[in-house]
Amino acid sequence: MKNKKKDGKNFDIFVIGGGVNGAAILRDAAGRGYKCGLAEMGDFGSATSSSSTKLLHGGLRYLESYQFRLVKESLRERDLLLNLMPHISWPLQFILPHNKNLRPYWILRLGLYIYDFLAGSTKLPKSKSIDLRNHPAGKFLQQSYKRALAYTDCWVEDSRLALLNILDAEKRGAKAFSYSKVTNIQQKNGQWIVSVKSKERSFEIKTKVLINTMGPWVNSFDQLDNNKKNQSMVRLVKGSHIVVKKLFNHDSAYIFQGKDGRIIFSIPYEKDFTLIGTTEVEHNEGIEVKCSDEEKKYLCDFASNYFQKKITVEDIIWDFSGVRALYENKTVEARNASRDYTFEVEEKEGSILLTVYGGKITTHRKLAEKAVSKITSLLKLNRKEWTSRQHLPGGDFKLEDKEKIIEGLLEKYKFLNTNWAERLFKTFGSEVENVLGRAKAKPDLGRKFGYDLTEREVLWYINQEHVRCVEDLIWRRSKLGLRLTSKQIRELNAYIKKLN
């Protein structure tokens, strides 16, 4: 263990929790000139932020609970984010089949008119009616579904979204510590003293402003700070997803209605797979977060009510679950609980604590902007908002130029095939040439680990993207866990352990 005094660090702002909200706050604060840091007990974005349905959307179903402000803000953020990170986000059309036994068609049509209206001026297509009997999407559905509505939202690679916020924050001077757990918090002389422990070392930091973005663990702050007793109404809701082999051969997604009033999505995933989710069940703190057998069957049965192909639990290749911390009256059903966010601010002897509750992937940037602006106001400083105008790393190109850039990669790196080039570009964006370097042939990229993963890419993840273990790489920096064999994963794990 290194000496704590030697490792002491002083910050203006320190964030606990490295999910997408914490990462975005760190980035925003760093860009405004604050000396800031962050501690995350696992990998960045390794919990809720990498277990979403991976959508940038307004939330069509939130219209039923009259959350118009949230939907409007989310739709505006959807369009903004699409331009700021076009390598990890792109438009996705959704097909909503009409089930005559559920919501009337006119209600669905009206809901989408409102959705279009709240979106305002957008480059994305407006909603429309389609005849499933002569539309490619109808080919894979049961014949009883004859008409549908189509609208467009956006896909996002959620785990890389959290990471890119961290990386950009670091470029702007921030310090981010993964696999580093906060073990104690004290308030003294107008400052917070925070104890942090990782496998390699323990250290203390001092900060005037402390921001709690611990997500599902938000109330664990009470155990770290013995003087704080949090009385906020926080409910934990678990959402689970399953991945199966590709169920349809077109590029649109489906949104299905259920008899229980819920909806699920069925989304094209990593070219050869289909992502189905999500469930919404109450979760108790301390219980392992995993997709239960009941949830797996629920999702399979739900989707089977629409697809011609019957889906069973034996078809599941991968599953994942995440827990959301919602700031909501617990008498409301989980599916109707608000996804909006709120802050609690406490000032004591010159120090400030800001706690974040709720939020969704789509509003992470706006949440961070408001949080840092709130802190800036409390500190009586004048530091301008900026994140609405700055691309995330790798995103400095126009969405419509994506195919042309990939063609350029294939021309420059002739050893790449189309799938390989697309995967690399959707991972690294405009930074892909920094990864490939001056390679002229496959052997220049070093050892092969399976599929199209090479040593050059692995070293980039380790040296540039905070990869500490094999799970970081195959499930969060990429989704190569769906491609590699068990033997290949073991060999990759041994390689990463050796370097770390």
Short mmCIF file of C-alpha atoms in Angstrom, two decimals:
data_model
loop_
_atom_site.label_atom_id
_atom_site.label_comp_id
_atom_site.label_asym_id
_atom_site.label_seq_id
_atom_site.Cartn_x
_atom_site.Cartn_y
_atom_site.Cartn_z
CA MET A 1 0.00 0.00 0.00
CA LYS A 2 1.28 3.44 -0.85
CA ASN A 3 1.33 6.18 1.76
CA LYS A 4 -1.97 8.05 1.83
CA LYS A 5 -0.35 11.47 2.20
CA LYS A 6 1.84 10.87 -0.83
CA ASP A 7 -1.24 10.01 -2.90
CA GLY A 8 -3.34 12.89 -1.55
CA LYS A 9 -5.34 14.80 -4.16
CA ASN A 10 -7.31 18.02 -3.96
CA PHE A 11 -10.29 18.64 -6.23
CA ASP A 12 -12.95 21.25 -6.80
CA ILE A 13 -15.49 18.54 -7.66
CA PHE A 14 -15.36 14.80 -7.02
CA VAL A 15 -17.89 12.33 -8.39
CA ILE A 16 -18.74 8.96 -6.85
CA GLY A 17 -20.08 6.56 -9.49
CA GLY A 18 -18.80 6.04 -13.03
CA GLY A 19 -21.99 5.24 -14.91
CA VAL A 20 -23.10 7.44 -17.78
CA ASN A 21 -24.45 10.20 -15.51
CA GLY A 22 -21.31 10.41 -13.40
CA ALA A 23 -19.09 10.22 -16.48
CA ALA A 24 -21.04 13.00 -18.21
CA ILE A 25 -20.87 15.22 -15.12
CA LEU A 26 -17.10 14.66 -14.91
CA ARG A 27 -16.72 15.62 -18.59
CA ASP A 28 -18.90 18.70 -18.29
CA ALA A 29 -17.11 19.92 -15.16
CA ALA A 30 -13.66 19.34 -16.66
CA GLY A 31 -14.63 21.31 -19.74
CA ARG A 32 -15.65 24.26 -17.55
CA GLY A 33 -12.22 24.39 -15.96
CA TYR A 34 -12.92 22.61 -12.70
CA LYS A 35 -10.28 20.36 -11.19
CA CYS A 36 -12.34 17.21 -10.89
CA GLY A 37 -12.11 13.49 -10.31
CA LEU A 38 -14.26 10.38 -10.19
CA ALA A 39 -14.16 6.99 -8.50
CA GLU A 40 -16.01 3.92 -9.78
CA MET A 41 -15.96 0.66 -7.83
CA GLY A 42 -16.04 -1.45 -11.02
CA ASP A 43 -15.41 -0.80 -14.68
CA PHE A 44 -16.77 2.47 -16.04
CA GLY A 45 -20.39 1.97 -17.08
CA SER A 46 -20.36 -1.64 -15.94
CA ALA A 47 -23.73 -1.70 -14.15
CA THR A 48 -26.97 0.01 -15.20
CA SER A 49 -25.33 2.09 -17.93
CA SER A 50 -24.32 -0.96 -19.98
CA SER A 51 -27.55 -2.88 -19.32
CA SER A 52 -30.08 -0.63 -21.03
CA THR A 53 -32.15 -1.35 -24.15
CA LYS A 54 -29.51 0.77 -25.91
CA LEU A 55 -31.83 3.41 -27.31
CA LEU A 56 -31.82 7.18 -27.60
CA HIS A 57 -35.53 7.84 -27.58
CA GLY A 58 -38.26 10.07 -26.27
CA GLY A 59 -40.09 7.18 -24.66
CA LEU A 60 -43.31 6.68 -26.58
CA ARG A 61 -44.98 4.87 -23.68
CA TYR A 62 -44.34 7.79 -21.31
CA LEU A 63 -47.05 9.72 -23.16
CA GLU A 64 -49.66 7.50 -21.48
CA SER A 65 -48.56 8.81 -18.08
CA TYR A 66 -48.50 12.41 -19.38
CA GLN A 67 -44.73 12.86 -19.01
CA PHE A 68 -44.71 15.35 -21.88
CA ARG A 69 -41.82 17.46 -20.61
CA LEU A 70 -39.57 14.40 -20.25
CA VAL A 71 -40.54 13.12 -23.71
CA LYS A 72 -39.91 16.50 -25.32
CA GLU A 73 -36.52 16.97 -23.64
CA SER A 74 -35.54 13.39 -24.54
CA LEU A 75 -36.47 13.83 -28.21
CA ARG A 76 -34.45 17.03 -28.46
CA GLU A 77 -31.49 15.33 -26.78
CA ARG A 78 -31.85 12.32 -29.11
CA ASP A 79 -31.30 14.53 -32.15
CA LEU A 80 -28.46 16.45 -30.54
CA LEU A 81 -26.59 13.33 -29.43
CA LEU A 82 -26.97 11.71 -32.84
CA ASN A 83 -24.87 14.53 -34.29
CA LEU A 84 -22.29 14.47 -31.50
CA MET A 85 -21.49 10.74 -31.61
CA PRO A 86 -22.59 9.28 -34.97
CA HIS A 87 -20.15 6.36 -34.71
CA ILE A 88 -21.94 4.84 -31.70
CA SER A 89 -25.46 6.04 -32.52
CA TRP A 90 -27.62 5.87 -35.62
CA PRO A 91 -31.30 6.14 -36.66
CA LEU A 92 -33.45 3.05 -36.21
CA GLN A 93 -36.98 2.55 -37.51
CA PHE A 94 -39.48 0.86 -35.18
CA ILE A 95 -42.48 -1.16 -36.34
CA LEU A 96 -45.47 -1.12 -33.97
CA PRO A 97 -47.96 -3.84 -35.06
CA HIS A 98 -51.56 -3.13 -34.19
CA ASN A 99 -53.06 -5.74 -31.88
CA LYS A 100 -56.83 -5.36 -32.16
CA ASN A 101 -57.29 -6.85 -28.67
CA LEU A 102 -55.24 -4.09 -27.03
CA ARG A 103 -54.97 -0.34 -27.62
CA PRO A 104 -57.22 0.97 -30.44
CA TYR A 105 -55.43 1.90 -33.64
CA TRP A 106 -56.54 5.54 -33.41
CA ILE A 107 -54.91 5.91 -29.99
CA LEU A 108 -51.61 4.59 -31.34
CA ARG A 109 -51.84 6.92 -34.33
CA LEU A 110 -52.65 9.90 -32.08
CA GLY A 111 -49.78 9.04 -29.76
CA LEU A 112 -47.32 9.10 -32.64
CA TYR A 113 -48.71 12.39 -33.94
CA ILE A 114 -47.99 13.85 -30.50
CA TYR A 115 -44.54 12.20 -30.51
CA ASP A 116 -43.77 13.82 -33.88
CA PHE A 117 -45.03 17.18 -32.62
CA LEU A 118 -42.90 17.07 -29.46
CA ALA A 119 -39.83 16.20 -31.54
CA GLY A 120 -40.10 19.55 -33.31
CA SER A 121 -37.73 20.12 -36.22
CA THR A 122 -35.81 16.90 -36.81
CA LYS A 123 -33.93 15.17 -39.62
CA LEU A 124 -35.52 11.87 -38.65
CA PRO A 125 -38.58 10.66 -40.61
CA LYS A 126 -42.06 11.31 -39.26
CA SER A 127 -44.26 8.39 -38.23
CA LYS A 128 -46.40 6.64 -40.83
CA SER A 129 -48.89 3.80 -41.29
CA ILE A 130 -47.80 0.62 -43.05
CA ASP A 131 -49.55 -2.44 -44.44
CA LEU A 132 -47.81 -5.50 -43.02
CA ARG A 133 -49.24 -7.70 -45.78
CA ASN A 134 -46.88 -6.14 -48.32
CA HIS A 135 -44.08 -4.80 -46.10
CA PRO A 136 -40.82 -6.68 -45.31
CA ALA A 137 -41.50 -6.38 -41.57
CA GLY A 138 -44.75 -8.33 -41.93
CA LYS A 139 -43.02 -11.40 -43.34
CA PHE A 140 -41.78 -12.49 -39.91
CA LEU A 141 -44.95 -11.77 -37.92
CA GLN A 142 -48.01 -13.91 -37.42
CA GLN A 143 -50.60 -13.42 -40.16
CA SER A 144 -53.15 -11.93 -37.75
CA TYR A 145 -51.11 -8.70 -37.70
CA LYS A 146 -52.13 -6.82 -40.81
CA ARG A 147 -51.24 -3.20 -40.17
CA ALA A 148 -48.73 -1.27 -38.14
CA LEU A 149 -47.27 2.12 -37.46
CA ALA A 150 -43.64 3.01 -38.07
CA TYR A 151 -41.57 5.72 -36.37
CA THR A 152 -37.87 6.44 -35.96
CA ASP A 153 -35.70 6.78 -32.85
CA CYS A 154 -31.99 6.02 -32.41
CA TRP A 155 -29.74 3.18 -31.36
CA VAL A 156 -26.75 3.80 -29.06
CA GLU A 157 -23.88 1.65 -27.82
CA ASP A 158 -24.46 2.45 -24.15
CA SER A 159 -21.29 1.07 -22.56
CA ARG A 160 -19.02 2.98 -24.95
CA LEU A 161 -21.10 6.09 -24.34
CA ALA A 162 -20.10 6.08 -20.67
CA LEU A 163 -16.48 5.32 -21.56
CA LEU A 164 -16.19 8.11 -24.16
CA ASN A 165 -17.39 10.64 -21.61
CA ILE A 166 -14.64 9.45 -19.26
CA LEU A 167 -11.97 9.59 -21.97
CA ASP A 168 -12.96 13.09 -23.05
CA ALA A 169 -13.00 14.25 -19.43
CA GLU A 170 -9.46 12.93 -19.00
CA LYS A 171 -8.31 14.82 -22.10
CA ARG A 172 -9.63 17.95 -20.39
CA GLY A 173 -7.63 17.30 -17.23
CA ALA A 174 -9.96 15.16 -15.10
CA LYS A 175 -8.83 12.13 -13.10
CA ALA A 176 -10.91 8.95 -13.30
CA PHE A 177 -10.30 5.86 -11.17
CA SER A 178 -11.93 2.55 -12.10
CA TYR A 179 -12.07 -0.48 -9.79
CA SER A 180 -11.67 2.01 -6.94
CA LYS A 181 -14.19 1.86 -4.13
CA VAL A 182 -15.04 4.74 -1.82
CA THR A 183 -14.76 3.34 1.69
CA ASN A 184 -15.34 6.37 3.90
CA ILE A 185 -16.49 9.99 3.72
CA GLN A 186 -15.96 12.75 6.28
CA GLN A 187 -16.87 16.42 6.36
CA LYS A 188 -14.22 18.67 7.87
CA ASN A 189 -13.40 22.37 7.69
CA GLY A 190 -15.62 23.04 4.69
CA GLN A 191 -14.31 20.09 2.70
CA TRP A 192 -15.18 16.49 2.01
CA ILE A 193 -12.47 13.96 2.78
CA VAL A 194 -13.03 10.83 0.71
CA SER A 195 -11.15 7.55 1.25
CA VAL A 196 -10.69 5.43 -1.87
CA LYS A 197 -9.34 1.89 -2.12
CA SER A 198 -8.32 -0.18 -5.14
CA LYS A 199 -6.37 -3.44 -5.41
CA GLU A 200 -3.14 -1.52 -5.89
CA ARG A 201 -3.43 1.29 -3.37
CA SER A 202 -5.45 3.37 -0.93
CA PHE A 203 -5.60 7.15 -1.01
CA GLU A 204 -7.57 10.13 0.23
CA ILE A 205 -8.91 13.08 -1.72
CA LYS A 206 -10.23 16.42 -0.56
CA THR A 207 -12.97 18.26 -2.39
CA LYS A 208 -15.30 21.18 -1.86
CA VAL A 209 -18.08 19.63 -3.94
CA LEU A 210 -19.09 15.97 -3.79
CA ILE A 211 -21.51 14.51 -6.34
CA ASN A 212 -23.30 11.23 -5.68
CA THR A 213 -24.15 9.42 -8.93
CA MET A 214 -24.14 5.93 -7.46
CA GLY A 215 -27.30 4.86 -9.27
CA PRO A 216 -28.80 1.76 -7.61
CA TRP A 217 -26.36 2.27 -4.72
CA VAL A 218 -27.33 5.93 -4.24
CA ASN A 219 -28.51 5.38 -0.68
CA SER A 220 -25.31 3.52 0.24
CA PHE A 221 -23.90 7.00 0.78
CA ASP A 222 -25.58 6.85 4.20
CA GLN A 223 -23.22 4.05 5.21
CA LEU A 224 -20.17 6.03 4.05
CA ASP A 225 -21.20 9.26 5.78
CA ASN A 226 -22.44 8.51 9.28
CA ASN A 227 -23.91 12.01 9.64
CA LYS A 228 -26.26 11.70 6.66
CA LYS A 229 -29.67 10.08 6.88
CA ASN A 230 -31.32 9.94 3.49
CA GLN A 231 -35.10 9.92 3.62
CA SER A 232 -35.65 10.09 -0.15
CA MET A 233 -38.11 7.76 -1.83
CA VAL A 234 -35.96 5.60 -4.08
CA ARG A 235 -37.24 2.43 -5.66
CA LEU A 236 -35.12 -0.12 -7.47
CA VAL A 237 -36.48 -1.59 -10.70
CA LYS A 238 -34.67 -4.36 -12.56
CA GLY A 239 -34.75 -4.59 -16.34
CA SER A 240 -33.58 -7.75 -18.11
CA HIS A 241 -32.83 -8.50 -21.75
CA ILE A 242 -32.12 -11.61 -23.78
CA VAL A 243 -30.16 -12.09 -27.01
CA VAL A 244 -31.04 -14.79 -29.55
CA LYS A 245 -29.97 -15.58 -33.09
CA LYS A 246 -31.31 -13.20 -35.72
CA LEU A 247 -35.10 -13.49 -36.03
CA PHE A 248 -35.53 -11.31 -39.12
CA ASN A 249 -33.40 -10.10 -42.03
CA HIS A 250 -34.32 -6.41 -42.26
CA ASP A 251 -32.86 -3.40 -40.42
CA SER A 252 -35.97 -2.22 -38.56
CA ALA A 253 -36.81 -2.98 -34.94
CA TYR A 254 -40.18 -3.98 -33.49
CA ILE A 255 -42.06 -2.62 -30.51
CA PHE A 256 -44.68 -5.04 -29.17
CA GLN A 257 -47.61 -4.46 -26.81
CA GLY A 258 -48.51 -6.96 -24.11
CA LYS A 259 -51.78 -7.87 -22.42
CA ASP A 260 -50.28 -6.68 -19.11
CA GLY A 261 -49.97 -3.15 -20.49
CA ARG A 262 -46.22 -3.40 -20.96
CA ILE A 263 -44.19 -3.13 -24.14
CA ILE A 264 -40.98 -4.83 -25.25
CA PHE A 265 -38.55 -4.17 -28.08
CA SER A 266 -37.07 -6.64 -30.55
CA ILE A 267 -34.00 -5.04 -32.08
CA PRO A 268 -31.39 -6.04 -34.70
CA TYR A 269 -28.20 -6.61 -32.72
CA GLU A 270 -24.57 -6.96 -33.82
CA LYS A 271 -25.61 -8.05 -37.34
CA ASP A 272 -26.34 -11.71 -36.50
CA PHE A 273 -28.51 -11.45 -33.39
CA THR A 274 -31.76 -10.04 -32.00
CA LEU A 275 -32.02 -8.21 -28.68
CA ILE A 276 -35.33 -8.60 -26.80
CA GLY A 277 -36.31 -6.60 -23.73
CA THR A 278 -36.97 -5.25 -21.26
CA THR A 279 -38.71 -6.58 -18.19
CA GLU A 280 -39.50 -4.31 -15.25
CA VAL A 281 -39.63 -5.93 -11.82
CA GLU A 282 -39.13 -4.59 -8.33
CA HIS A 283 -35.65 -5.28 -6.96
CA ASN A 284 -34.42 -5.43 -3.39
CA GLU A 285 -30.99 -4.07 -2.54
CA GLY A 286 -28.41 -6.76 -1.82
CA ILE A 287 -29.93 -9.36 -4.15
CA GLU A 288 -27.83 -10.50 -7.13
CA VAL A 289 -28.73 -8.67 -10.33
CA LYS A 290 -29.44 -11.31 -12.96
CA CYS A 291 -32.08 -12.34 -15.46
CA SER A 292 -34.35 -14.82 -13.67
CA ASP A 293 -35.86 -17.91 -15.27
CA GLU A 294 -39.27 -16.23 -15.00
CA GLU A 295 -38.02 -13.17 -16.89
CA LYS A 296 -36.46 -15.30 -19.61
CA LYS A 297 -39.71 -17.17 -20.15
CA TYR A 298 -41.71 -13.93 -20.03
CA LEU A 299 -39.63 -12.34 -22.79
CA CYS A 300 -39.68 -15.48 -24.94
CA ASP A 301 -43.45 -15.85 -24.61
CA PHE A 302 -44.05 -12.13 -25.19
CA ALA A 303 -42.09 -12.11 -28.45
CA SER A 304 -43.57 -15.45 -29.54
CA ASN A 305 -47.03 -13.86 -29.45
CA TYR A 306 -45.94 -11.76 -32.43
CA PHE A 307 -43.29 -13.67 -34.39
CA GLN A 308 -44.08 -16.67 -36.55
CA LYS A 309 -41.09 -18.43 -35.01
CA LYS A 310 -41.65 -19.63 -31.46
CA ILE A 311 -38.84 -18.49 -29.17
CA THR A 312 -37.81 -20.63 -26.20
CA VAL A 313 -35.30 -20.22 -23.39
CA GLU A 314 -33.07 -22.71 -25.21
CA ASP A 315 -32.64 -20.08 -27.95
CA ILE A 316 -31.05 -17.58 -25.56
CA ILE A 317 -27.38 -16.97 -26.30
CA TRP A 318 -26.79 -14.21 -23.75
CA ASP A 319 -28.77 -12.30 -21.17
CA PHE A 320 -28.08 -9.24 -19.05
CA SER A 321 -29.82 -7.23 -16.36
CA GLY A 322 -29.51 -3.79 -14.82
CA VAL A 323 -31.17 -1.97 -11.94
CA ARG A 324 -32.51 1.57 -12.18
CA ALA A 325 -32.89 3.79 -9.13
CA LEU A 326 -36.13 5.72 -9.65
CA TYR A 327 -37.15 8.70 -7.56
CA GLU A 328 -40.84 7.89 -7.36
CA ASN A 329 -43.80 7.18 -5.15
CA LYS A 330 -43.73 3.43 -4.58
CA THR A 331 -47.49 3.10 -5.00
CA VAL A 332 -47.06 3.55 -8.77
CA GLU A 333 -46.51 0.42 -10.88
CA ALA A 334 -42.89 -0.06 -11.99
CA ARG A 335 -43.79 0.34 -15.67
CA ASN A 336 -45.41 3.73 -14.95
CA ALA A 337 -42.68 5.06 -12.66
CA SER A 338 -41.05 8.22 -13.97
CA ARG A 339 -37.64 8.03 -15.68
CA ASP A 340 -37.12 11.72 -15.04
CA TYR A 341 -34.23 12.90 -12.90
CA THR A 342 -33.97 15.15 -9.88
CA PHE A 343 -31.21 16.54 -7.65
CA GLU A 344 -30.90 16.97 -3.91
CA VAL A 345 -28.42 19.61 -2.75
CA GLU A 346 -27.04 19.98 0.77
CA GLU A 347 -24.68 22.72 1.90
CA LYS A 348 -22.80 22.53 5.17
CA GLU A 349 -19.91 24.66 6.42
CA GLY A 350 -18.97 25.64 2.87
CA SER A 351 -19.00 22.14 1.40
CA ILE A 352 -21.62 20.97 -1.08
CA LEU A 353 -23.21 17.56 -1.70
CA LEU A 354 -25.31 17.02 -4.83
CA THR A 355 -27.15 13.70 -5.16
CA VAL A 356 -28.58 12.57 -8.49
CA TYR A 357 -31.72 10.42 -8.64
CA GLY A 358 -33.25 8.81 -11.72
CA GLY A 359 -32.45 9.70 -15.30
CA LYS A 360 -32.16 7.75 -18.53
CA ILE A 361 -29.47 7.23 -21.14
CA THR A 362 -31.04 9.76 -23.51
CA THR A 363 -30.97 12.64 -21.02
CA HIS A 364 -27.51 12.00 -19.56
CA ARG A 365 -25.91 15.06 -21.21
CA LYS A 366 -28.70 17.42 -20.16
CA LEU A 367 -28.68 16.00 -16.63
CA ALA A 368 -24.93 16.62 -16.39
CA GLU A 369 -25.26 20.12 -17.79
CA LYS A 370 -27.92 21.04 -15.24
CA ALA A 371 -25.98 19.45 -12.38
CA VAL A 372 -22.75 21.32 -13.15
CA SER A 373 -24.66 24.56 -13.76
CA LYS A 374 -26.30 24.13 -10.35
CA ILE A 375 -22.91 23.70 -8.70
CA THR A 376 -21.49 26.64 -10.64
CA SER A 377 -24.35 28.82 -9.42
CA LEU A 378 -23.86 27.74 -5.81
CA LEU A 379 -20.15 28.57 -6.09
CA LYS A 380 -21.10 31.97 -7.56
CA LEU A 381 -18.93 31.40 -10.62
CA ASN A 382 -19.50 32.12 -14.30
CA ARG A 383 -18.55 29.06 -16.34
CA LYS A 384 -20.43 28.52 -19.57
CA GLU A 385 -22.28 25.42 -20.76
CA TRP A 386 -20.49 23.77 -23.68
CA THR A 387 -21.31 20.08 -24.22
CA SER A 388 -24.12 20.67 -26.72
CA ARG A 389 -21.49 21.82 -29.23
CA GLN A 390 -18.65 19.32 -28.76
CA HIS A 391 -18.37 15.84 -30.27
CA LEU A 392 -17.42 12.86 -28.17
CA PRO A 393 -14.06 11.26 -29.11
CA GLY A 394 -14.30 9.67 -32.55
CA GLY A 395 -17.55 11.47 -33.42
CA ASP A 396 -16.20 14.42 -35.39
CA PHE A 397 -17.83 13.59 -38.73
CA LYS A 398 -21.26 13.88 -40.29
CA LEU A 399 -23.67 10.96 -39.99
CA GLU A 400 -24.27 10.98 -43.75
CA ASP A 401 -20.51 10.51 -44.37
CA LYS A 402 -20.30 7.24 -42.43
CA GLU A 403 -20.42 4.90 -45.45
CA LYS A 404 -17.92 7.01 -47.39
CA ILE A 405 -15.47 6.92 -44.48
CA ILE A 406 -15.78 3.13 -44.20
CA GLU A 407 -15.07 2.85 -47.94
CA GLY A 408 -11.95 4.94 -47.36
CA LEU A 409 -10.82 2.54 -44.63
CA LEU A 410 -11.25 -0.43 -46.97
CA GLU A 411 -9.17 1.37 -49.58
CA LYS A 412 -6.37 2.33 -47.17
CA TYR A 413 -6.28 -0.94 -45.21
CA LYS A 414 -6.79 -3.49 -47.96
CA PHE A 415 -6.55 -6.44 -45.56
CA LEU A 416 -9.84 -5.42 -43.91
CA ASN A 417 -13.16 -6.90 -45.02
CA THR A 418 -16.40 -4.93 -44.87
CA ASN A 419 -17.67 -6.43 -41.60
CA TRP A 420 -14.33 -5.87 -39.90
CA ALA A 421 -14.09 -2.26 -41.10
CA GLU A 422 -17.67 -1.53 -40.02
CA ARG A 423 -17.11 -3.00 -36.56
CA LEU A 424 -13.93 -1.00 -36.02
CA PHE A 425 -15.52 2.21 -37.26
CA LYS A 426 -18.62 1.78 -35.12
CA THR A 427 -16.29 1.28 -32.16
CA PHE A 428 -13.64 3.95 -32.68
CA GLY A 429 -15.14 6.33 -35.23
CA SER A 430 -12.66 8.82 -36.63
CA GLU A 431 -9.96 7.48 -34.27
CA VAL A 432 -9.85 4.09 -35.99
CA GLU A 433 -6.69 4.99 -37.92
CA ASN A 434 -4.93 5.68 -34.62
CA VAL A 435 -5.74 2.09 -33.66
CA LEU A 436 -4.64 0.51 -36.95
CA GLY A 437 -1.62 2.78 -37.36
CA ARG A 438 0.64 2.05 -40.33
CA ALA A 439 -0.40 -1.57 -40.69
CA LYS A 440 -0.10 -2.83 -44.27
CA ALA A 441 -1.16 -6.43 -43.67
CA LYS A 442 -2.86 -8.54 -40.99
CA PRO A 443 0.45 -9.74 -39.45
CA ASP A 444 1.29 -6.10 -38.65
CA LEU A 445 -1.58 -6.14 -36.13
CA GLY A 446 0.07 -8.85 -34.05
CA ARG A 447 -1.42 -11.91 -32.44
CA LYS A 448 -4.91 -13.08 -33.41
CA PHE A 449 -7.33 -13.77 -30.57
CA GLY A 450 -10.29 -15.04 -32.60
CA TYR A 451 -12.95 -13.61 -34.91
CA ASP A 452 -11.25 -10.38 -36.10
CA LEU A 453 -9.74 -9.33 -32.75
CA THR A 454 -6.01 -8.62 -32.95
CA GLU A 455 -3.28 -7.76 -30.49
CA ARG A 456 -3.16 -4.16 -31.76
CA GLU A 457 -6.81 -3.64 -30.82
CA VAL A 458 -6.40 -5.36 -27.44
CA LEU A 459 -3.43 -3.16 -26.57
CA TRP A 460 -5.44 -0.06 -27.49
CA TYR A 461 -8.19 -1.12 -25.09
CA ILE A 462 -5.68 -1.73 -22.30
CA ASN A 463 -3.51 1.36 -22.81
CA GLN A 464 -6.14 3.87 -23.91
CA GLU A 465 -9.50 2.64 -22.59
CA HIS A 466 -8.92 1.40 -19.02
CA VAL A 467 -9.45 -2.32 -19.74
CA ARG A 468 -8.48 -4.31 -16.66
CA CYS A 469 -10.06 -7.70 -17.31
CA VAL A 470 -11.50 -9.75 -20.14
CA GLU A 471 -15.12 -8.85 -19.30
CA ASP A 472 -14.31 -5.17 -19.80
CA LEU A 473 -13.16 -5.92 -23.33
CA ILE A 474 -15.62 -8.51 -24.63
CA TRP A 475 -18.84 -7.05 -23.15
CA ARG A 476 -18.29 -3.31 -22.72
CA ARG A 477 -15.54 -2.03 -25.08
CA SER A 478 -16.96 -4.43 -27.67
CA LYS A 479 -19.53 -7.21 -27.90
CA LEU A 480 -17.03 -9.83 -29.03
CA GLY A 481 -18.21 -12.07 -26.21
CA LEU A 482 -20.92 -13.11 -28.67
CA ARG A 483 -18.27 -14.24 -31.18
CA LEU A 484 -15.34 -15.71 -29.29
CA THR A 485 -15.20 -19.32 -28.10
CA SER A 486 -14.65 -20.23 -24.45
CA LYS A 487 -11.08 -21.23 -25.26
CA GLN A 488 -10.39 -17.93 -27.03
CA ILE A 489 -11.81 -15.98 -24.10
CA ARG A 490 -9.58 -17.89 -21.65
CA GLU A 491 -6.50 -17.15 -23.77
CA LEU A 492 -7.46 -13.49 -24.07
CA ASN A 493 -8.02 -13.31 -20.31
CA ALA A 494 -4.56 -14.74 -19.65
CA TYR A 495 -3.00 -12.18 -21.99
CA ILE A 496 -4.78 -9.24 -20.33
CA LYS A 497 -3.88 -10.47 -16.83
CA LYS A 498 -0.23 -10.75 -17.82
CA LEU A 499 -0.12 -7.17 -19.08
CA ASN A 500 -2.05 -5.75 -16.13
#
